[in-house]
Amino acid sequence: DWSSDVCSSDLFDPTDIGHVVVGMATNGVVTTTDGGSSWTSASGLSQTGGARNSFNGVVSAADPSVVWVESIDIDESASGAPSGGKHIYRSGDGGLSFTPVVDAGNGITLTNGAAMAADPNDRDLIYVPFGSTVFGKFLELYRYDHGSGSLTLTTTTTIPQTKARSMVFAPQDPGRLVVGFEGS
């Protein structure tokens, strides 16, 4: 029963208003493909079946069966895993099941609710900011390519106290990524 769970994010399919993926505070992700008449809990966001908090994500405009979310596996976090339980997950079935593709740790700081932008022309590419000057480092923007499994640094901000709050590809120029910052 996820009805009392607090929603942390809502992801709408840009091609089908009836396909919605909702991030939950302790129950991961639920997905509807019929405009909310029925909902399905997603699998794969916890190795133990325990609590999982899904923060933010995006449905790919290039292929709406691809959904990306940032989530934390609470049991993994409590056990002291090197990732702290935080991962970027990918679904290839519209948000019904997920697989971790990027782990926090080894220099990658996943902040809760990190903005994400899926490349509108390539289902395998997503852009995610890692870190924040709040954590003692400048914000870095990375590109993850699922086809090659590579994570590449694209830019680092020099603006103090910065957090990327939103990211979107410009509709008039789909090659241009626009980032909205919070900070001074």
mmCIF file of N, CA and C in Angstrom, residues 61-152:
data_model
loop_
_atom_site.group_PDB
_atom_site.id
_atom_site.type_symbol
_atom_site.label_atom_id
_atom_site.label_comp_id
_atom_site.label_asym_id
_atom_site.label_seq_id
_atom_site.Cartn_x
_atom_site.Cartn_y
_atom_site.Cartn_z
ATOM 1 N N ALA A 61 12.684 11.255 -23.993
ATOM 2 C CA ALA A 61 11.875 11.666 -25.146
ATOM 3 C C ALA A 61 12.276 10.865 -26.386
ATOM 4 N N ALA A 62 13.522 10.384 -26.425
ATOM 5 C CA ALA A 62 13.994 9.596 -27.566
ATOM 6 C C ALA A 62 13.370 8.205 -27.577
ATOM 7 N N ASP A 63 13.061 7.678 -26.381
ATOM 8 C CA ASP A 63 12.446 6.362 -26.250
ATOM 9 C C ASP A 63 11.764 6.297 -24.886
ATOM 10 N N PRO A 64 10.434 6.514 -24.832
ATOM 11 C CA PRO A 64 9.734 6.556 -23.548
ATOM 12 C C PRO A 64 9.759 5.260 -22.736
ATOM 13 N N SER A 65 10.277 4.179 -23.310
ATOM 14 C CA SER A 65 10.433 2.966 -22.502
ATOM 15 C C SER A 65 11.651 3.090 -21.584
ATOM 16 N N VAL A 66 12.497 4.085 -21.832
ATOM 17 C CA VAL A 66 13.678 4.319 -21.005
ATOM 18 C C VAL A 66 13.351 5.387 -19.958
ATOM 19 N N VAL A 67 13.499 5.000 -18.693
ATOM 20 C CA VAL A 67 13.260 5.901 -17.566
ATOM 21 C C VAL A 67 14.495 5.858 -16.676
ATOM 22 N N TRP A 68 14.941 7.030 -16.246
ATOM 23 C CA TRP A 68 16.094 7.149 -15.360
ATOM 24 C C TRP A 68 15.616 7.707 -14.027
ATOM 25 N N VAL A 69 16.098 7.162 -12.905
ATOM 26 C CA VAL A 69 15.791 7.724 -11.588
ATOM 27 C C VAL A 69 17.028 7.674 -10.697
ATOM 28 N N GLU A 70 17.076 8.606 -9.757
ATOM 29 C CA GLU A 70 18.046 8.556 -8.675
ATOM 30 C C GLU A 70 17.304 8.019 -7.470
ATOM 31 N N SER A 71 17.883 7.034 -6.804
ATOM 32 C CA SER A 71 17.205 6.413 -5.671
ATOM 33 C C SER A 71 18.237 5.953 -4.653
ATOM 34 N N ILE A 72 17.785 5.773 -3.424
ATOM 35 C CA ILE A 72 18.643 5.253 -2.365
ATOM 36 C C ILE A 72 17.997 3.995 -1.797
ATOM 37 N N ASP A 73 18.790 2.939 -1.718
ATOM 38 C CA ASP A 73 18.383 1.685 -1.093
ATOM 39 C C ASP A 73 18.700 1.850 0.392
ATOM 40 N N ILE A 74 17.685 1.981 1.222
ATOM 41 C CA ILE A 74 17.864 2.294 2.641
ATOM 42 C C ILE A 74 18.651 1.199 3.365
ATOM 43 N N ASP A 75 18.384 -0.075 3.097
ATOM 44 C CA ASP A 75 19.132 -1.161 3.734
ATOM 45 C C ASP A 75 20.607 -1.116 3.338
ATOM 46 N N GLU A 76 20.875 -0.852 2.073
ATOM 47 C CA GLU A 76 22.252 -0.765 1.594
ATOM 48 C C GLU A 76 22.961 0.416 2.261
ATOM 49 N N SER A 77 22.256 1.521 2.416
ATOM 50 C CA SER A 77 22.812 2.691 3.088
ATOM 51 C C SER A 77 23.140 2.379 4.550
ATOM 52 N N ALA A 78 22.203 1.728 5.236
ATOM 53 C CA ALA A 78 22.389 1.398 6.653
ATOM 54 C C ALA A 78 23.519 0.392 6.880
ATOM 55 N N SER A 79 23.803 -0.440 5.878
ATOM 56 C CA SER A 79 24.856 -1.444 6.027
ATOM 57 C C SER A 79 26.247 -0.880 5.763
ATOM 58 N N GLY A 80 26.314 0.401 5.360
ATOM 59 C CA GLY A 80 27.612 1.033 5.131
ATOM 60 C C GLY A 80 28.224 0.761 3.778
ATOM 61 N N ALA A 81 27.404 0.471 2.781
ATOM 62 C CA ALA A 81 27.912 0.220 1.430
ATOM 63 C C ALA A 81 28.711 1.429 0.935
ATOM 64 N N PRO A 82 29.761 1.216 0.136
ATOM 65 C CA PRO A 82 30.575 2.329 -0.369
ATOM 66 C C PRO A 82 29.746 3.386 -1.119
ATOM 67 N N SER A 83 28.649 2.977 -1.735
ATOM 68 C CA SER A 83 27.793 3.914 -2.469
ATOM 69 C C SER A 83 26.866 4.686 -1.534
ATOM 70 N N GLY A 84 26.807 4.276 -0.271
ATOM 71 C CA GLY A 84 25.829 4.873 0.642
ATOM 72 C C GLY A 84 24.411 4.501 0.248
ATOM 73 N N GLY A 85 24.289 3.528 -0.661
ATOM 74 C CA GLY A 85 22.978 3.101 -1.133
ATOM 75 C C GLY A 85 22.435 3.935 -2.281
ATOM 76 N N LYS A 86 23.143 5.009 -2.665
ATOM 77 C CA LYS A 86 22.647 5.906 -3.723
ATOM 78 C C LYS A 86 23.142 5.461 -5.098
ATOM 79 N N HIS A 87 22.197 5.454 -6.040
ATOM 80 C CA HIS A 87 22.500 5.047 -7.413
ATOM 81 C C HIS A 87 21.647 5.838 -8.391
ATOM 82 N N ILE A 88 22.117 5.898 -9.623
ATOM 83 C CA ILE A 88 21.280 6.274 -10.762
ATOM 84 C C ILE A 88 20.857 4.944 -11.371
ATOM 85 N N TYR A 89 19.548 4.789 -11.568
ATOM 86 C CA TYR A 89 18.989 3.554 -12.117
ATOM 87 C C TYR A 89 18.414 3.819 -13.501
ATOM 88 N N ARG A 90 18.381 2.767 -14.308
ATOM 89 C CA ARG A 90 17.785 2.851 -15.644
ATOM 90 C C ARG A 90 16.755 1.744 -15.798
ATOM 91 N N SER A 91 15.632 2.107 -16.409
ATOM 92 C CA SER A 91 14.601 1.145 -16.769
ATOM 93 C C SER A 91 14.491 1.125 -18.285
ATOM 94 N N GLY A 92 14.342 -0.046 -18.840
ATOM 95 C CA GLY A 92 14.122 -0.185 -20.280
ATOM 96 C C GLY A 92 12.712 -0.619 -20.602
ATOM 97 N N ASP A 93 11.852 -0.687 -19.563
ATOM 98 C CA ASP A 93 10.466 -1.122 -19.775
ATOM 99 C C ASP A 93 9.447 -0.105 -19.254
ATOM 100 N N GLY A 94 9.797 1.165 -19.366
ATOM 101 C CA GLY A 94 8.848 2.222 -19.020
ATOM 102 C C GLY A 94 8.712 2.509 -17.536
ATOM 103 N N GLY A 95 9.607 1.986 -16.712
ATOM 104 C CA GLY A 95 9.570 2.256 -15.288
ATOM 105 C C GLY A 95 9.006 1.120 -14.452
ATOM 106 N N LEU A 96 8.965 -0.080 -15.009
ATOM 107 C CA LEU A 96 8.458 -1.237 -14.259
ATOM 108 C C LEU A 96 9.568 -1.982 -13.521
ATOM 109 N N SER A 97 10.776 -1.944 -14.065
ATOM 110 C CA SER A 97 11.919 -2.558 -13.389
ATOM 111 C C SER A 97 13.156 -1.708 -13.677
ATOM 112 N N PHE A 98 14.056 -1.687 -12.707
ATOM 113 C CA PHE A 98 15.236 -0.829 -12.803
ATOM 114 C C PHE A 98 16.500 -1.615 -12.498
ATOM 115 N N THR A 99 17.622 -1.117 -13.040
ATOM 116 C CA THR A 99 18.947 -1.652 -12.794
ATOM 117 C C THR A 99 19.870 -0.488 -12.451
ATOM 118 N N PRO A 100 20.704 -0.611 -11.396
ATOM 119 C CA PRO A 100 21.640 0.473 -11.102
ATOM 120 C C PRO A 100 22.705 0.564 -12.194
ATOM 121 N N VAL A 101 22.996 1.796 -12.633
ATOM 122 C CA VAL A 101 23.996 1.991 -13.685
ATOM 123 C C VAL A 101 25.133 2.915 -13.250
ATOM 124 N N VAL A 102 24.882 3.792 -12.280
ATOM 125 C CA VAL A 102 25.912 4.682 -11.734
ATOM 126 C C VAL A 102 25.792 4.633 -10.217
ATOM 127 N N ASP A 103 26.905 4.413 -9.531
ATOM 128 C CA ASP A 103 26.923 4.358 -8.070
ATOM 129 C C ASP A 103 27.578 5.606 -7.506
ATOM 130 N N ALA A 104 27.089 6.063 -6.366
ATOM 131 C CA ALA A 104 27.778 7.117 -5.633
ATOM 132 C C ALA A 104 29.081 6.534 -5.095
ATOM 133 N N GLY A 105 30.019 7.397 -4.762
ATOM 134 C CA GLY A 105 31.307 6.957 -4.238
ATOM 135 C C GLY A 105 32.393 7.125 -5.278
ATOM 136 N N ASN A 106 33.612 6.872 -4.910
ATOM 137 C CA ASN A 106 34.764 7.026 -5.812
ATOM 138 C C ASN A 106 34.771 8.391 -6.493
ATOM 139 N N GLY A 107 34.519 9.442 -5.702
ATOM 140 C CA GLY A 107 34.550 10.804 -6.231
ATOM 141 C C GLY A 107 33.226 11.303 -6.781
ATOM 142 N N ILE A 108 32.208 10.448 -6.834
ATOM 143 C CA ILE A 108 30.888 10.856 -7.333
ATOM 144 C C ILE A 108 29.969 11.073 -6.140
ATOM 145 N N THR A 109 29.518 12.323 -5.965
ATOM 146 C CA THR A 109 28.606 12.666 -4.892
ATOM 147 C C THR A 109 27.221 12.864 -5.474
ATOM 148 N N LEU A 110 26.302 11.962 -5.172
ATOM 149 C CA LEU A 110 24.922 12.110 -5.609
ATOM 150 C C LEU A 110 24.171 12.881 -4.530
ATOM 151 N N THR A 111 23.676 14.054 -4.879
ATOM 152 C CA THR A 111 22.877 14.825 -3.933
ATOM 153 C C THR A 111 21.420 14.421 -4.092
ATOM 154 N N ASN A 112 20.666 14.438 -3.010
ATOM 155 C CA ASN A 112 19.255 14.059 -3.067
ATOM 156 C C ASN A 112 18.510 14.961 -4.038
ATOM 157 N N GLY A 113 17.819 14.346 -4.985
ATOM 158 C CA GLY A 113 17.010 15.103 -5.929
ATOM 159 C C GLY A 113 17.799 15.794 -7.016
ATOM 160 N N ALA A 114 18.940 15.226 -7.400
ATOM 161 C CA ALA A 114 19.749 15.835 -8.460
ATOM 162 C C ALA A 114 18.926 15.969 -9.743
ATOM 163 N N ALA A 115 19.056 17.101 -10.397
ATOM 164 C CA ALA A 115 18.385 17.301 -11.681
ATOM 165 C C ALA A 115 18.959 16.314 -12.690
ATOM 166 N N MET A 116 18.129 15.916 -13.650
ATOM 167 C CA MET A 116 18.574 15.020 -14.714
ATOM 168 C C MET A 116 17.995 15.497 -16.029
ATOM 169 N N ALA A 117 18.723 15.259 -17.102
ATOM 170 C CA ALA A 117 18.213 15.571 -18.435
ATOM 171 C C ALA A 117 18.608 14.440 -19.376
ATOM 172 N N ALA A 118 17.615 13.809 -19.973
ATOM 173 C CA ALA A 118 17.869 12.756 -20.958
ATOM 174 C C ALA A 118 18.011 13.403 -22.326
ATOM 175 N N ASP A 119 19.011 12.973 -23.071
ATOM 176 C CA ASP A 119 19.221 13.511 -24.412
ATOM 177 C C ASP A 119 17.981 13.225 -25.256
ATOM 178 N N PRO A 120 17.386 14.241 -25.893
ATOM 179 C CA PRO A 120 16.147 14.028 -26.640
ATOM 180 C C PRO A 120 16.328 13.226 -27.925
ATOM 181 N N ASN A 121 17.580 13.009 -28.330
ATOM 182 C CA ASN A 121 17.838 12.298 -29.578
ATOM 183 C C ASN A 121 18.527 10.950 -29.394
ATOM 184 N N ASP A 122 18.929 10.630 -28.152
ATOM 185 C CA ASP A 122 19.674 9.396 -27.926
ATOM 186 C C ASP A 122 19.218 8.770 -26.609
ATOM 187 N N ARG A 123 18.551 7.654 -26.680
ATOM 188 C CA ARG A 123 17.987 6.990 -25.502
ATOM 189 C C ARG A 123 19.025 6.547 -24.491
ATOM 190 N N ASP A 124 20.291 6.458 -24.908
ATOM 191 C CA ASP A 124 21.350 5.972 -24.033
ATOM 192 C C ASP A 124 22.087 7.071 -23.274
ATOM 193 N N LEU A 125 21.782 8.341 -23.536
ATOM 194 C CA LEU A 125 22.520 9.432 -22.909
ATOM 195 C C LEU A 125 21.686 10.173 -21.876
ATOM 196 N N ILE A 126 22.292 10.411 -20.713
ATOM 197 C CA ILE A 126 21.665 11.222 -19.671
ATOM 198 C C ILE A 126 22.738 12.118 -19.066
ATOM 199 N N TYR A 127 22.321 13.307 -18.679
ATOM 200 C CA TYR A 127 23.210 14.275 -18.046
ATOM 201 C C TYR A 127 22.765 14.461 -16.606
ATOM 202 N N VAL A 128 23.739 14.394 -15.686
ATOM 203 C CA VAL A 128 23.453 14.460 -14.255
ATOM 204 C C VAL A 128 24.543 15.284 -13.572
ATOM 205 N N PRO A 129 24.148 16.241 -12.720
ATOM 206 C CA PRO A 129 25.172 16.948 -11.941
ATOM 207 C C PRO A 129 25.538 16.128 -10.703
ATOM 208 N N PHE A 130 26.807 16.066 -10.403
ATOM 209 C CA PHE A 130 27.287 15.388 -9.209
ATOM 210 C C PHE A 130 28.008 16.413 -8.352
ATOM 211 N N GLY A 131 27.778 16.321 -7.042
ATOM 212 C CA GLY A 131 28.476 17.184 -6.112
ATOM 213 C C GLY A 131 27.814 18.537 -5.964
ATOM 214 N N SER A 132 28.405 19.354 -5.147
ATOM 215 C CA SER A 132 27.904 20.684 -4.834
ATOM 216 C C SER A 132 28.940 21.316 -3.935
ATOM 217 N N THR A 133 29.062 22.631 -3.973
ATOM 218 C CA THR A 133 30.004 23.270 -3.066
ATOM 219 C C THR A 133 29.561 23.101 -1.626
ATOM 220 N N VAL A 134 28.301 22.743 -1.412
ATOM 221 C CA VAL A 134 27.841 22.427 -0.060
ATOM 222 C C VAL A 134 28.648 21.247 0.487
ATOM 223 N N PHE A 135 29.073 20.357 -0.397
ATOM 224 C CA PHE A 135 29.871 19.194 -0.006
ATOM 225 C C PHE A 135 31.366 19.441 -0.185
ATOM 226 N N GLY A 136 31.756 20.709 -0.348
ATOM 227 C CA GLY A 136 33.170 21.048 -0.434
ATOM 228 C C GLY A 136 33.788 20.885 -1.799
ATOM 229 N N LYS A 137 32.980 20.810 -2.839
ATOM 230 C CA LYS A 137 33.543 20.723 -4.181
ATOM 231 C C LYS A 137 32.626 21.442 -5.157
ATOM 232 N N PHE A 138 33.186 21.828 -6.266
ATOM 233 C CA PHE A 138 32.380 22.492 -7.279
ATOM 234 C C PHE A 138 31.446 21.491 -7.942
ATOM 235 N N LEU A 139 30.337 21.989 -8.417
ATOM 236 C CA LEU A 139 29.366 21.161 -9.111
ATOM 237 C C LEU A 139 29.956 20.698 -10.438
ATOM 238 N N GLU A 140 29.833 19.409 -10.705
ATOM 239 C CA GLU A 140 30.330 18.844 -11.950
ATOM 240 C C GLU A 140 29.169 18.255 -12.730
ATOM 241 N N LEU A 141 29.139 18.486 -14.020
ATOM 242 C CA LEU A 141 28.104 17.931 -14.882
ATOM 243 C C LEU A 141 28.708 16.767 -15.658
ATOM 244 N N TYR A 142 28.063 15.600 -15.537
ATOM 245 C CA TYR A 142 28.532 14.389 -16.200
ATOM 246 C C TYR A 142 27.533 13.910 -17.243
ATOM 247 N N ARG A 143 28.052 13.203 -18.219
ATOM 248 C CA ARG A 143 27.232 12.520 -19.216
ATOM 249 C C ARG A 143 27.461 11.034 -19.046
ATOM 250 N N TYR A 144 26.358 10.306 -18.853
ATOM 251 C CA TYR A 144 26.441 8.855 -18.782
ATOM 252 C C TYR A 144 25.918 8.294 -20.091
ATOM 253 N N ASP A 145 26.718 7.428 -20.728
ATOM 254 C CA ASP A 145 26.356 6.771 -21.983
ATOM 255 C C ASP A 145 26.115 5.298 -21.677
ATOM 256 N N HIS A 146 24.847 4.903 -21.672
ATOM 257 C CA HIS A 146 24.515 3.527 -21.323
ATOM 258 C C HIS A 146 25.038 2.533 -22.362
ATOM 259 N N GLY A 147 25.111 2.944 -23.613
ATOM 260 C CA GLY A 147 25.610 2.055 -24.666
ATOM 261 C C GLY A 147 27.037 1.600 -24.410
ATOM 262 N N SER A 148 27.876 2.507 -23.926
ATOM 263 C CA SER A 148 29.274 2.173 -23.660
ATOM 264 C C SER A 148 29.558 1.964 -22.172
ATOM 265 N N GLY A 149 28.608 2.366 -21.329
ATOM 266 C CA GLY A 149 28.805 2.267 -19.883
ATOM 267 C C GLY A 149 29.753 3.319 -19.343
ATOM 268 N N SER A 150 30.019 4.358 -20.141
ATOM 269 C CA SER A 150 31.002 5.355 -19.719
ATOM 270 C C SER A 150 30.350 6.571 -19.062
ATOM 271 N N LEU A 151 31.036 7.085 -18.071
ATOM 272 C CA LEU A 151 30.635 8.294 -17.357
ATOM 273 C C LEU A 151 31.717 9.329 -17.618
ATOM 274 N N THR A 152 31.340 10.470 -18.227
ATOM 275 C CA THR A 152 32.316 11.462 -18.663
ATOM 276 C C THR A 152 32.006 12.817 -18.058
#
